[in-house]
Short mmCIF file of C-alpha atoms in Angstrom, two decimals:
data_model
loop_
_atom_site.label_atom_id
_atom_site.label_comp_id
_atom_site.label_asym_id
_atom_site.label_seq_id
_atom_site.Cartn_x
_atom_site.Cartn_y
_atom_site.Cartn_z
CA PRO A 1 -31.73 -6.92 -59.29
CA THR A 2 -33.34 -5.49 -56.16
CA LEU A 3 -32.42 -9.02 -54.92
CA ARG A 4 -29.17 -9.24 -56.33
CA ALA A 5 -28.21 -6.13 -54.68
CA TYR A 6 -28.69 -7.36 -51.07
CA SER A 7 -27.63 -10.85 -51.37
CA PRO A 8 -24.69 -11.29 -49.21
CA TYR A 9 -23.81 -14.28 -51.85
CA HIS A 10 -23.60 -11.76 -54.98
CA ASN A 11 -22.09 -9.26 -52.76
CA ILE A 12 -18.75 -11.13 -52.33
CA ARG A 13 -15.79 -9.94 -53.81
CA ASP A 14 -12.32 -10.93 -54.86
CA GLY A 15 -8.92 -9.88 -52.55
CA VAL A 16 -10.98 -8.62 -49.68
CA SER A 17 -9.79 -9.62 -45.90
CA TYR A 18 -12.76 -10.57 -44.27
CA PRO A 19 -13.11 -11.46 -40.72
CA ALA A 20 -13.62 -14.40 -39.32
CA THR A 21 -16.98 -15.77 -39.84
CA LEU A 22 -19.06 -18.73 -38.82
CA VAL A 23 -21.77 -19.77 -40.73
CA VAL A 24 -24.58 -21.56 -39.06
CA CYS A 25 -27.25 -24.03 -40.70
CA GLY A 26 -29.84 -26.52 -39.71
CA ASP A 27 -29.98 -29.94 -41.44
CA ALA A 28 -34.13 -29.54 -41.79
CA ASP A 29 -34.71 -25.79 -42.84
CA ILE A 30 -36.41 -25.36 -45.58
CA ARG A 31 -36.65 -21.66 -46.28
CA CYS A 32 -32.49 -21.81 -46.37
CA PRO A 33 -31.23 -25.22 -46.69
CA PRO A 34 -28.12 -26.03 -45.93
CA TRP A 35 -26.58 -25.97 -49.27
CA HIS A 36 -27.02 -22.59 -49.35
CA GLY A 37 -24.76 -22.09 -46.05
CA ARG A 38 -22.25 -24.41 -47.65
CA LYS A 39 -22.05 -22.14 -50.95
CA LEU A 40 -21.70 -19.15 -48.79
CA VAL A 41 -18.55 -20.31 -46.98
CA ALA A 42 -16.82 -21.63 -50.34
CA ARG A 43 -17.08 -18.13 -51.91
CA LEU A 44 -15.71 -16.88 -48.80
CA GLU A 45 -12.89 -18.90 -48.49
CA GLN A 46 -12.22 -18.43 -52.66
CA ALA A 47 -12.59 -14.61 -52.32
CA SER A 48 -11.17 -13.73 -48.71
CA VAL A 49 -7.53 -12.92 -48.03
CA GLY A 50 -7.94 -12.50 -44.88
CA GLU A 51 -6.48 -14.60 -42.23
CA GLY A 52 -9.82 -15.56 -39.98
CA PRO A 53 -11.41 -18.53 -40.29
CA ILE A 54 -14.54 -19.27 -42.37
CA MET A 55 -16.54 -22.14 -40.96
CA LEU A 56 -19.84 -24.30 -41.10
CA ARG A 57 -21.57 -25.56 -38.55
CA VAL A 58 -24.89 -27.80 -39.82
CA VAL A 59 -27.16 -28.39 -36.95
CA LYS A 60 -28.41 -31.91 -37.16
CA ASP A 61 -32.78 -32.22 -36.97
CA ALA A 62 -32.34 -28.28 -36.84
CA GLY A 63 -34.83 -25.74 -39.04
CA HIS A 64 -35.25 -22.19 -39.56
CA LEU A 65 -35.27 -20.73 -36.50
CA THR A 66 -33.89 -23.29 -33.86
CA THR A 67 -30.25 -23.16 -35.11
CA VAL A 68 -30.23 -19.90 -32.84
CA THR A 69 -30.67 -21.20 -29.89
CA ARG A 70 -29.49 -24.54 -30.25
CA SER A 71 -25.64 -23.42 -30.66
CA ALA A 72 -25.57 -19.97 -29.00
CA HIS A 73 -22.42 -21.68 -27.12
CA GLU A 74 -21.15 -22.62 -30.07
CA TRP A 75 -20.74 -18.89 -31.88
CA LEU A 76 -20.68 -17.49 -28.54
CA GLY A 77 -17.67 -19.42 -28.43
CA PHE A 78 -16.17 -18.82 -31.76
CA VAL A 79 -16.66 -14.67 -31.03
CA MET A 80 -14.90 -15.25 -27.24
CA ALA A 81 -12.07 -17.09 -29.22
CA GLU A 82 -11.59 -14.47 -31.87
CA LEU A 83 -11.81 -11.67 -29.61
CA GLY A 84 -9.49 -13.21 -27.56
CA MET A 85 -11.52 -14.00 -24.28
CA MET A 86 -11.26 -15.86 -22.35
CA PRO A 87 -14.12 -17.30 -19.96
CA ALA A 88 -14.76 -16.48 -16.24
CA SER A 89 -13.41 -19.02 -13.80
#
């Protein structure tokens, strides 16, 4: 019951307008394997009534923490696009 209480997957509710979401996983992550991310994204897509995209990125040859630094440009670009921001020229 304690783990279920704060599990992102188990707390997804049908009919909720979830915001744009980018889930990033490493394909070599032994603590949180990519299928966890796939399962989360599939459930969010099923439940959400929102207009924002729900996307999954699996980083090749990446472990648990290396996905953060190796894909920073992608998630930052995702956030900027969702906020309507343009990079400085």
